Amino acid sequence: MQGNVFQKGTLLIPTGGSQHLHIVMNDPLHCPVHGHVVVLLVNISTVYPEKYSDQTCILAPGSHPFILNDSWIVYRQAVVSRVSGIEDGILARTIHPRLPISSPDFDRVRQGFDASQDVPIKIKRFLRTYGL
């Protein structure tokens, strides 16, 4: 039985004073560097014309039920997270699982990790190390 944390899954997580949708970029894996079972998460945020937004990957309204406006992938805030911490947040009801992202949109988001200038070096290394 599949849990709440899996590749293409989405999670509503409190970030910066509001709830942001995050995409789970891989199935859980053990990372010796972190010493835990981890996943890579990337945040989605609404595009505001007066604020910076990485244009590498824009998701249109309706591409996911939670996305109501043009939204950008915040590659600069991608993070490797412990699955146990995510599961604890789900149990505490501070993190909320949502419907998975479609395969075509997931593929666009993943390709953006290779194209965006905003991806932190440690995230590029994680992707390369685990063949993601």
mmCIF file of N, CA and C in Angstrom:
data_model
loop_
_atom_site.group_PDB
_atom_site.id
_atom_site.type_symbol
_atom_site.label_atom_id
_atom_site.label_comp_id
_atom_site.label_asym_id
_atom_site.label_seq_id
_atom_site.Cartn_x
_atom_site.Cartn_y
_atom_site.Cartn_z
ATOM 1 N N MET A 1 0.840 -1.188 0.000
ATOM 2 C CA MET A 1 0.000 0.000 0.000
ATOM 3 C C MET A 1 0.880 1.246 0.000
ATOM 4 N N GLN A 2 0.597 2.165 -0.901
ATOM 5 C CA GLN A 2 1.385 3.378 -1.032
ATOM 6 C C GLN A 2 1.030 4.357 0.084
ATOM 7 N N GLY A 3 2.056 4.974 0.683
ATOM 8 C CA GLY A 3 1.830 5.964 1.726
ATOM 9 C C GLY A 3 1.531 7.329 1.130
ATOM 10 N N ASN A 4 1.713 8.354 1.929
ATOM 11 C CA ASN A 4 1.433 9.723 1.508
ATOM 12 C C ASN A 4 2.613 10.407 0.838
ATOM 13 N N VAL A 5 3.794 9.793 0.926
ATOM 14 C CA VAL A 5 5.002 10.424 0.398
ATOM 15 C C VAL A 5 5.539 9.553 -0.730
ATOM 16 N N PHE A 6 5.354 10.019 -1.970
ATOM 17 C CA PHE A 6 5.750 9.246 -3.146
ATOM 18 C C PHE A 6 5.982 10.197 -4.315
ATOM 19 N N GLN A 7 6.766 9.719 -5.296
ATOM 20 C CA GLN A 7 7.060 10.526 -6.478
ATOM 21 C C GLN A 7 5.769 10.965 -7.157
ATOM 22 N N LYS A 8 5.702 12.230 -7.515
ATOM 23 C CA LYS A 8 4.552 12.901 -8.144
ATOM 24 C C LYS A 8 3.469 13.278 -7.141
ATOM 25 N N GLY A 9 3.640 12.859 -5.874
ATOM 26 C CA GLY A 9 2.688 13.279 -4.852
ATOM 27 C C GLY A 9 2.834 14.769 -4.594
ATOM 28 N N THR A 10 1.788 15.370 -4.051
ATOM 29 C CA THR A 10 1.866 16.771 -3.659
ATOM 30 C C THR A 10 1.446 16.901 -2.206
ATOM 31 N N LEU A 11 2.036 17.882 -1.554
ATOM 32 C CA LEU A 11 1.793 18.122 -0.136
ATOM 33 C C LEU A 11 1.590 19.612 0.083
ATOM 34 N N LEU A 12 0.591 19.964 0.845
ATOM 35 C CA LEU A 12 0.364 21.347 1.235
ATOM 36 C C LEU A 12 1.111 21.565 2.548
ATOM 37 N N ILE A 13 2.127 22.436 2.504
ATOM 38 C CA ILE A 13 3.029 22.623 3.641
ATOM 39 C C ILE A 13 3.070 24.105 4.008
ATOM 40 N N PRO A 14 3.003 24.432 5.313
ATOM 41 C CA PRO A 14 3.138 25.834 5.702
ATOM 42 C C PRO A 14 4.534 26.348 5.358
ATOM 43 N N THR A 15 4.576 27.437 4.590
ATOM 44 C CA THR A 15 5.841 28.011 4.140
ATOM 45 C C THR A 15 5.697 29.529 4.108
ATOM 46 N N GLY A 16 6.534 30.222 4.822
ATOM 47 C CA GLY A 16 6.524 31.679 4.764
ATOM 48 C C GLY A 16 5.201 32.313 5.150
ATOM 49 N N GLY A 17 4.513 31.757 6.118
ATOM 50 C CA GLY A 17 3.276 32.351 6.601
ATOM 51 C C GLY A 17 2.021 31.937 5.870
ATOM 52 N N SER A 18 2.157 31.105 4.849
ATOM 53 C CA SER A 18 0.968 30.601 4.149
ATOM 54 C C SER A 18 1.205 29.151 3.738
ATOM 55 N N GLN A 19 0.201 28.550 3.148
ATOM 56 C CA GLN A 19 0.296 27.164 2.686
ATOM 57 C C GLN A 19 0.760 27.156 1.228
ATOM 58 N N HIS A 20 1.783 26.392 0.928
ATOM 59 C CA HIS A 20 2.256 26.249 -0.447
ATOM 60 C C HIS A 20 2.234 24.778 -0.838
ATOM 61 N N LEU A 21 1.868 24.541 -2.083
ATOM 62 C CA LEU A 21 1.898 23.189 -2.618
ATOM 63 C C LEU A 21 3.343 22.822 -2.939
ATOM 64 N N HIS A 22 3.745 21.637 -2.534
ATOM 65 C CA HIS A 22 5.076 21.106 -2.827
ATOM 66 C C HIS A 22 4.915 19.815 -3.621
ATOM 67 N N ILE A 23 5.816 19.594 -4.548
ATOM 68 C CA ILE A 23 5.833 18.363 -5.335
ATOM 69 C C ILE A 23 6.928 17.458 -4.785
ATOM 70 N N VAL A 24 6.600 16.183 -4.606
ATOM 71 C CA VAL A 24 7.580 15.175 -4.193
ATOM 72 C C VAL A 24 8.243 14.666 -5.475
ATOM 73 N N MET A 25 9.546 14.884 -5.594
ATOM 74 C CA MET A 25 10.248 14.602 -6.843
ATOM 75 C C MET A 25 10.788 13.180 -6.962
ATOM 76 N N ASN A 26 10.753 12.412 -5.890
ATOM 77 C CA ASN A 26 11.250 11.030 -5.964
ATOM 78 C C ASN A 26 10.547 10.176 -4.923
ATOM 79 N N ASP A 27 10.555 8.878 -5.166
ATOM 80 C CA ASP A 27 10.107 7.957 -4.129
ATOM 81 C C ASP A 27 11.131 8.004 -2.996
ATOM 82 N N PRO A 28 10.713 7.737 -1.764
ATOM 83 C CA PRO A 28 11.646 7.774 -0.642
ATOM 84 C C PRO A 28 12.870 6.885 -0.887
ATOM 85 N N LEU A 29 14.035 7.410 -0.500
ATOM 86 C CA LEU A 29 15.278 6.651 -0.625
ATOM 87 C C LEU A 29 16.165 6.942 0.576
ATOM 88 N N HIS A 30 17.000 5.949 0.910
ATOM 89 C CA HIS A 30 17.934 6.154 2.015
ATOM 90 C C HIS A 30 19.133 6.921 1.495
ATOM 91 N N CYS A 31 19.446 7.998 2.184
ATOM 92 C CA CYS A 31 20.570 8.846 1.800
ATOM 93 C C CYS A 31 21.628 8.775 2.895
ATOM 94 N N PRO A 32 22.764 8.129 2.633
ATOM 95 C CA PRO A 32 23.813 8.024 3.652
ATOM 96 C C PRO A 32 24.325 9.387 4.117
ATOM 97 N N VAL A 33 24.337 10.361 3.230
ATOM 98 C CA VAL A 33 24.806 11.702 3.595
ATOM 99 C C VAL A 33 23.912 12.299 4.678
ATOM 100 N N HIS A 34 22.608 12.132 4.509
ATOM 101 C CA HIS A 34 21.657 12.659 5.483
ATOM 102 C C HIS A 34 21.386 11.661 6.612
ATOM 103 N N GLY A 35 21.664 10.375 6.357
ATOM 104 C CA GLY A 35 21.450 9.348 7.363
ATOM 105 C C GLY A 35 19.997 9.005 7.600
ATOM 106 N N HIS A 36 19.150 9.324 6.639
ATOM 107 C CA HIS A 36 17.713 9.099 6.789
ATOM 108 C C HIS A 36 17.106 8.744 5.437
ATOM 109 N N VAL A 37 15.858 8.325 5.480
ATOM 110 C CA VAL A 37 15.073 8.154 4.258
ATOM 111 C C VAL A 37 14.536 9.538 3.902
ATOM 112 N N VAL A 38 14.785 9.953 2.659
ATOM 113 C CA VAL A 38 14.497 11.331 2.261
ATOM 114 C C VAL A 38 13.786 11.397 0.912
ATOM 115 N N VAL A 39 13.219 12.568 0.651
ATOM 116 C CA VAL A 39 12.684 12.916 -0.665
ATOM 117 C C VAL A 39 13.093 14.351 -0.972
ATOM 118 N N LEU A 40 13.085 14.674 -2.246
ATOM 119 C CA LEU A 40 13.316 16.042 -2.695
ATOM 120 C C LEU A 40 11.961 16.706 -2.888
ATOM 121 N N LEU A 41 11.773 17.851 -2.245
ATOM 122 C CA LEU A 41 10.537 18.620 -2.374
ATOM 123 C C LEU A 41 10.830 19.934 -3.083
ATOM 124 N N VAL A 42 9.886 20.362 -3.909
ATOM 125 C CA VAL A 42 10.000 21.680 -4.527
ATOM 126 C C VAL A 42 8.653 22.387 -4.405
ATOM 127 N N ASN A 43 8.729 23.650 -4.099
ATOM 128 C CA ASN A 43 7.602 24.508 -3.781
ATOM 129 C C ASN A 43 7.021 25.151 -5.051
ATOM 130 N N ILE A 44 5.726 25.342 -5.051
ATOM 131 C CA ILE A 44 5.035 26.054 -6.131
ATOM 132 C C ILE A 44 4.490 27.344 -5.539
ATOM 133 N N SER A 45 4.638 28.456 -6.260
ATOM 134 C CA SER A 45 4.163 29.743 -5.761
ATOM 135 C C SER A 45 3.481 30.522 -6.885
ATOM 136 N N THR A 46 2.517 31.338 -6.516
ATOM 137 C CA THR A 46 1.792 32.157 -7.492
ATOM 138 C C THR A 46 2.729 33.176 -8.128
ATOM 139 N N VAL A 47 2.577 33.388 -9.427
ATOM 140 C CA VAL A 47 3.319 34.424 -10.144
ATOM 141 C C VAL A 47 2.658 35.771 -9.852
ATOM 142 N N TYR A 48 3.453 36.722 -9.375
ATOM 143 C CA TYR A 48 3.010 38.108 -9.197
ATOM 144 C C TYR A 48 3.892 38.976 -10.083
ATOM 145 N N PRO A 49 3.294 39.772 -10.977
ATOM 146 C CA PRO A 49 4.084 40.547 -11.939
ATOM 147 C C PRO A 49 5.153 41.437 -11.303
ATOM 148 N N GLU A 50 4.882 41.958 -10.117
ATOM 149 C CA GLU A 50 5.822 42.881 -9.481
ATOM 150 C C GLU A 50 6.920 42.173 -8.682
ATOM 151 N N LYS A 51 6.862 40.849 -8.589
ATOM 152 C CA LYS A 51 7.853 40.094 -7.826
ATOM 153 C C LYS A 51 8.619 39.135 -8.733
ATOM 154 N N TYR A 52 9.835 38.796 -8.299
ATOM 155 C CA TYR A 52 10.647 37.845 -9.052
ATOM 156 C C TYR A 52 9.961 36.484 -9.115
ATOM 157 N N SER A 53 10.030 35.875 -10.284
ATOM 158 C CA SER A 53 9.622 34.473 -10.440
ATOM 159 C C SER A 53 10.489 33.852 -11.525
ATOM 160 N N ASP A 54 11.033 32.695 -11.230
ATOM 161 C CA ASP A 54 11.826 31.936 -12.196
ATOM 162 C C ASP A 54 10.869 31.474 -13.293
ATOM 163 N N GLN A 55 11.130 31.829 -14.514
ATOM 164 C CA GLN A 55 10.237 31.515 -15.632
ATOM 165 C C GLN A 55 10.520 30.157 -16.269
ATOM 166 N N THR A 56 11.420 29.375 -15.688
ATOM 167 C CA THR A 56 11.793 28.081 -16.255
ATOM 168 C C THR A 56 10.595 27.161 -16.436
ATOM 169 N N CYS A 57 9.717 27.107 -15.443
ATOM 170 C CA CYS A 57 8.550 26.221 -15.506
ATOM 171 C C CYS A 57 7.369 26.917 -14.842
ATOM 172 N N ILE A 58 6.397 27.301 -15.650
ATOM 173 C CA ILE A 58 5.175 27.938 -15.162
ATOM 174 C C ILE A 58 4.035 26.940 -15.336
ATOM 175 N N LEU A 59 3.297 26.711 -14.253
ATOM 176 C CA LEU A 59 2.122 25.840 -14.309
ATOM 177 C C LEU A 59 0.878 26.714 -14.413
ATOM 178 N N ALA A 60 0.011 26.367 -15.338
ATOM 179 C CA ALA A 60 -1.198 27.146 -15.603
ATOM 180 C C ALA A 60 -2.308 26.780 -14.624
ATOM 181 N N PRO A 61 -3.255 27.696 -14.430
ATOM 182 C CA PRO A 61 -4.413 27.364 -13.595
ATOM 183 C C PRO A 61 -5.070 26.080 -14.093
ATOM 184 N N GLY A 62 -5.431 25.219 -13.152
ATOM 185 C CA GLY A 62 -6.077 23.961 -13.509
ATOM 186 C C GLY A 62 -5.124 22.819 -13.768
ATOM 187 N N SER A 63 -3.819 23.085 -13.830
ATOM 188 C CA SER A 63 -2.875 21.981 -14.040
ATOM 189 C C SER A 63 -2.844 21.059 -12.819
ATOM 190 N N HIS A 64 -3.320 21.556 -11.700
ATOM 191 C CA HIS A 64 -3.539 20.789 -10.465
ATOM 192 C C HIS A 64 -4.717 21.463 -9.779
ATOM 193 N N PRO A 65 -5.579 20.718 -9.095
ATOM 194 C CA PRO A 65 -6.750 21.349 -8.469
ATOM 195 C C PRO A 65 -6.410 22.506 -7.521
ATOM 196 N N PHE A 66 -5.230 22.502 -6.927
ATOM 197 C CA PHE A 66 -4.843 23.568 -6.000
ATOM 198 C C PHE A 66 -4.337 24.811 -6.726
ATOM 199 N N ILE A 67 -3.940 24.675 -7.985
ATOM 200 C CA ILE A 67 -3.349 25.794 -8.724
ATOM 201 C C ILE A 67 -4.454 26.588 -9.408
ATOM 202 N N LEU A 68 -4.669 27.806 -8.907
ATOM 203 C CA LEU A 68 -5.746 28.659 -9.414
ATOM 204 C C LEU A 68 -5.230 29.824 -10.254
ATOM 205 N N ASN A 69 -3.928 30.073 -10.200
ATOM 206 C CA ASN A 69 -3.298 31.164 -10.948
ATOM 207 C C ASN A 69 -2.014 30.637 -11.577
ATOM 208 N N ASP A 70 -1.466 31.380 -12.550
ATOM 209 C CA ASP A 70 -0.150 31.004 -13.054
ATOM 210 C C ASP A 70 0.784 30.863 -11.858
ATOM 211 N N SER A 71 1.538 29.776 -11.836
ATOM 212 C CA SER A 71 2.395 29.483 -10.687
ATOM 213 C C SER A 71 3.766 29.018 -11.156
ATOM 214 N N TRP A 72 4.775 29.424 -10.424
ATOM 215 C CA TRP A 72 6.150 29.089 -10.784
ATOM 216 C C TRP A 72 6.735 28.093 -9.803
ATOM 217 N N ILE A 73 7.724 27.366 -10.288
ATOM 218 C CA ILE A 73 8.426 26.394 -9.462
ATOM 219 C C ILE A 73 9.593 27.120 -8.793
ATOM 220 N N VAL A 74 9.618 27.082 -7.477
ATOM 221 C CA VAL A 74 10.627 27.822 -6.711
ATOM 222 C C VAL A 74 11.851 26.915 -6.520
ATOM 223 N N TYR A 75 12.587 26.744 -7.614
ATOM 224 C CA TYR A 75 13.733 25.832 -7.590
ATOM 225 C C TYR A 75 14.755 26.225 -6.527
ATOM 226 N N ARG A 76 14.909 27.508 -6.268
ATOM 227 C CA ARG A 76 15.913 27.962 -5.296
ATOM 228 C C ARG A 76 15.589 27.506 -3.877
ATOM 229 N N GLN A 77 14.337 27.101 -3.631
ATOM 230 C CA GLN A 77 13.956 26.618 -2.303
ATOM 231 C C GLN A 77 13.743 25.103 -2.263
ATOM 232 N N ALA A 78 14.158 24.409 -3.310
ATOM 233 C CA ALA A 78 14.057 22.941 -3.295
ATOM 234 C C ALA A 78 14.852 22.420 -2.104
ATOM 235 N N VAL A 79 14.315 21.376 -1.475
ATOM 236 C CA VAL A 79 14.941 20.892 -0.251
ATOM 237 C C VAL A 79 14.821 19.375 -0.153
ATOM 238 N N VAL A 80 15.874 18.754 0.368
ATOM 239 C CA VAL A 80 15.839 17.328 0.685
ATOM 240 C C VAL A 80 15.279 17.216 2.100
ATOM 241 N N SER A 81 14.177 16.482 2.241
ATOM 242 C CA SER A 81 13.475 16.399 3.526
ATOM 243 C C SER A 81 13.355 14.961 4.007
ATOM 244 N N ARG A 82 13.433 14.788 5.307
ATOM 245 C CA ARG A 82 13.233 13.474 5.916
ATOM 246 C C ARG A 82 11.775 13.052 5.748
ATOM 247 N N VAL A 83 11.571 11.842 5.304
ATOM 248 C CA VAL A 83 10.214 11.314 5.166
ATOM 249 C C VAL A 83 9.550 11.224 6.535
ATOM 250 N N SER A 84 10.305 10.848 7.555
ATOM 251 C CA SER A 84 9.715 10.734 8.898
ATOM 252 C C SER A 84 9.162 12.073 9.374
ATOM 253 N N GLY A 85 9.846 13.167 9.069
ATOM 254 C CA GLY A 85 9.362 14.491 9.448
ATOM 255 C C GLY A 85 8.095 14.868 8.705
ATOM 256 N N ILE A 86 8.032 14.498 7.429
ATOM 257 C CA ILE A 86 6.824 14.756 6.637
ATOM 258 C C ILE A 86 5.661 13.950 7.200
ATOM 259 N N GLU A 87 5.914 12.679 7.469
ATOM 260 C CA GLU A 87 4.851 11.825 8.021
ATOM 261 C C GLU A 87 4.381 12.333 9.382
ATOM 262 N N ASP A 88 5.309 12.824 10.203
ATOM 263 C CA ASP A 88 4.925 13.410 11.492
ATOM 264 C C ASP A 88 4.026 14.626 11.274
ATOM 265 N N GLY A 89 4.368 15.456 10.279
ATOM 266 C CA GLY A 89 3.550 16.626 9.961
ATOM 267 C C GLY A 89 2.164 16.247 9.473
ATOM 268 N N ILE A 90 2.080 15.156 8.729
ATOM 269 C CA ILE A 90 0.771 14.672 8.258
ATOM 270 C C ILE A 90 -0.066 14.211 9.450
ATOM 271 N N LEU A 91 0.555 13.465 10.358
ATOM 272 C CA LEU A 91 -0.162 13.002 11.556
ATOM 273 C C LEU A 91 -0.611 14.171 12.431
ATOM 274 N N ALA A 92 0.217 15.213 12.496
ATOM 275 C CA ALA A 92 -0.107 16.392 13.302
ATOM 276 C C ALA A 92 -1.058 17.348 12.569
ATOM 277 N N ARG A 93 -1.356 17.031 11.323
ATOM 278 C CA ARG A 93 -2.247 17.836 10.474
ATOM 279 C C ARG A 93 -1.703 19.232 10.164
ATOM 280 N N THR A 94 -0.379 19.333 10.131
ATOM 281 C CA THR A 94 0.238 20.578 9.671
ATOM 282 C C THR A 94 0.655 20.458 8.211
ATOM 283 N N ILE A 95 0.796 19.235 7.732
ATOM 284 C CA ILE A 95 1.081 18.940 6.323
ATOM 285 C C ILE A 95 -0.099 18.140 5.794
ATOM 286 N N HIS A 96 -0.569 18.535 4.599
ATOM 287 C CA HIS A 96 -1.778 17.918 4.046
ATOM 288 C C HIS A 96 -1.503 17.321 2.667
ATOM 289 N N PRO A 97 -1.608 16.000 2.517
ATOM 290 C CA PRO A 97 -1.451 15.386 1.197
ATOM 291 C C PRO A 97 -2.550 15.872 0.248
ATOM 292 N N ARG A 98 -2.179 16.087 -0.996
ATOM 293 C CA ARG A 98 -3.117 16.475 -2.038
ATOM 294 C C ARG A 98 -2.972 15.505 -3.206
ATOM 295 N N LEU A 99 -3.780 15.697 -4.225
ATOM 296 C CA LEU A 99 -3.723 14.818 -5.394
ATOM 297 C C LEU A 99 -2.363 14.902 -6.072
ATOM 298 N N PRO A 100 -1.905 13.808 -6.684
ATOM 299 C CA PRO A 100 -0.634 13.832 -7.416
ATOM 300 C C PRO A 100 -0.691 14.797 -8.599
ATOM 301 N N ILE A 101 0.469 15.251 -9.007
ATOM 302 C CA ILE A 101 0.595 16.077 -10.202
ATOM 303 C C ILE A 101 0.589 15.145 -11.415
ATOM 304 N N SER A 102 0.129 15.629 -12.542
ATOM 305 C CA SER A 102 0.094 14.802 -13.756
ATOM 306 C C SER A 102 1.517 14.470 -14.212
ATOM 307 N N SER A 103 1.653 13.369 -14.924
ATOM 308 C CA SER A 103 2.976 12.974 -15.436
ATOM 309 C C SER A 103 3.584 14.030 -16.354
ATOM 310 N N PRO A 104 2.823 14.605 -17.310
ATOM 311 C CA PRO A 104 3.434 15.635 -18.165
ATOM 312 C C PRO A 104 3.929 16.851 -17.376
ATOM 313 N N ASP A 105 3.151 17.310 -16.399
ATOM 314 C CA ASP A 105 3.598 18.458 -15.605
ATOM 315 C C ASP A 105 4.776 18.077 -14.714
ATOM 316 N N PHE A 106 4.755 16.875 -14.149
ATOM 317 C CA PHE A 106 5.890 16.408 -13.354
ATOM 318 C C PHE A 106 7.156 16.415 -14.212
ATOM 319 N N ASP A 107 7.053 15.906 -15.435
ATOM 320 C CA ASP A 107 8.216 15.857 -16.326
ATOM 321 C C ASP A 107 8.742 17.261 -16.622
ATOM 322 N N ARG A 108 7.849 18.226 -16.811
ATOM 323 C CA ARG A 108 8.262 19.619 -17.053
ATOM 324 C C ARG A 108 8.998 20.184 -15.835
ATOM 325 N N VAL A 109 8.447 19.901 -14.649
ATOM 326 C CA VAL A 109 9.090 20.376 -13.422
ATOM 327 C C VAL A 109 10.476 19.750 -13.290
ATOM 328 N N ARG A 110 10.582 18.445 -13.532
ATOM 329 C CA ARG A 110 11.877 17.764 -13.422
ATOM 330 C C ARG A 110 12.881 18.318 -14.424
ATOM 331 N N GLN A 111 12.447 18.560 -15.662
ATOM 332 C CA GLN A 111 13.349 19.127 -16.673
ATOM 333 C C GLN A 111 13.841 20.512 -16.256
ATOM 334 N N GLY A 112 13.008 21.222 -15.529
ATOM 335 C CA GLY A 112 13.393 22.542 -15.050
ATOM 336 C C GLY A 112 14.572 22.515 -14.091
ATOM 337 N N PHE A 113 14.742 21.412 -13.367
ATOM 338 C CA PHE A 113 15.908 21.301 -12.488
ATOM 339 C C PHE A 113 17.202 21.353 -13.296
ATOM 340 N N ASP A 114 17.165 20.893 -14.532
ATOM 341 C CA ASP A 114 18.349 20.927 -15.394
ATOM 342 C C ASP A 114 18.523 22.281 -16.073
ATOM 343 N N ALA A 115 17.430 23.028 -16.228
ATOM 344 C CA ALA A 115 17.460 24.280 -16.981
ATOM 345 C C ALA A 115 17.572 25.533 -16.107
ATOM 346 N N SER A 116 17.014 25.499 -14.919
ATOM 347 C CA SER A 116 16.960 26.699 -14.078
ATOM 348 C C SER A 116 18.329 27.059 -13.511
ATOM 349 N N GLN A 117 18.611 28.356 -13.502
ATOM 350 C CA GLN A 117 19.839 28.865 -12.881
ATOM 351 C C GLN A 117 19.694 28.979 -11.361
ATOM 352 N N ASP A 118 18.469 28.776 -10.859
ATOM 353 C CA ASP A 118 18.189 28.957 -9.431
ATOM 354 C C ASP A 118 18.394 27.702 -8.586
ATOM 355 N N VAL A 119 18.650 26.569 -9.211
ATOM 356 C CA VAL A 119 18.773 25.315 -8.455
ATOM 357 C C VAL A 119 20.078 25.328 -7.646
ATOM 358 N N PRO A 120 19.988 25.158 -6.324
ATOM 359 C CA PRO A 120 21.209 25.117 -5.512
ATOM 360 C C PRO A 120 22.123 23.951 -5.919
ATOM 361 N N ILE A 121 23.410 24.157 -5.783
ATOM 362 C CA ILE A 121 24.395 23.137 -6.165
ATOM 363 C C ILE A 121 24.146 21.830 -5.421
ATOM 364 N N LYS A 122 23.816 21.897 -4.125
ATOM 365 C CA LYS A 122 23.604 20.663 -3.360
ATOM 366 C C LYS A 122 22.406 19.878 -3.886
ATOM 367 N N ILE A 123 21.424 20.562 -4.457
ATOM 368 C CA ILE A 123 20.263 19.880 -5.032
ATOM 369 C C ILE A 123 20.658 19.234 -6.358
ATOM 370 N N LYS A 124 21.444 19.934 -7.160
ATOM 371 C CA LYS A 124 21.934 19.335 -8.415
ATOM 372 C C LYS A 124 22.756 18.087 -8.112
ATOM 373 N N ARG A 125 23.565 18.145 -7.064
ATOM 374 C CA ARG A 125 24.390 16.998 -6.664
ATOM 375 C C ARG A 125 23.502 15.830 -6.225
ATOM 376 N N PHE A 126 22.456 16.107 -5.457
ATOM 377 C CA PHE A 126 21.522 15.073 -5.007
ATOM 378 C C PHE A 126 20.874 14.390 -6.212
ATOM 379 N N LEU A 127 20.397 15.175 -7.166
ATOM 380 C CA LEU A 127 19.761 14.618 -8.369
ATOM 381 C C LEU A 127 20.733 13.726 -9.140
ATOM 382 N N ARG A 128 21.948 14.207 -9.292
ATOM 383 C CA ARG A 128 22.969 13.459 -10.042
ATOM 384 C C ARG A 128 23.360 12.174 -9.302
ATOM 385 N N THR A 129 23.570 12.269 -8.005
ATOM 386 C CA THR A 129 24.000 11.122 -7.201
ATOM 387 C C THR A 129 22.994 9.978 -7.261
ATOM 388 N N TYR A 130 21.711 10.319 -7.233
ATOM 389 C CA TYR A 130 20.665 9.287 -7.183
ATOM 390 C C TYR A 130 19.994 9.044 -8.527
ATOM 391 N N GLY A 131 20.552 9.626 -9.580
ATOM 392 C CA GLY A 131 20.041 9.364 -10.926
ATOM 393 C C GLY A 131 18.597 9.791 -11.116
ATOM 394 N N LEU A 132 18.233 10.890 -10.492
ATOM 395 C CA LEU A 132 16.846 11.363 -10.565
ATOM 396 C C LEU A 132 16.652 12.356 -11.700
#
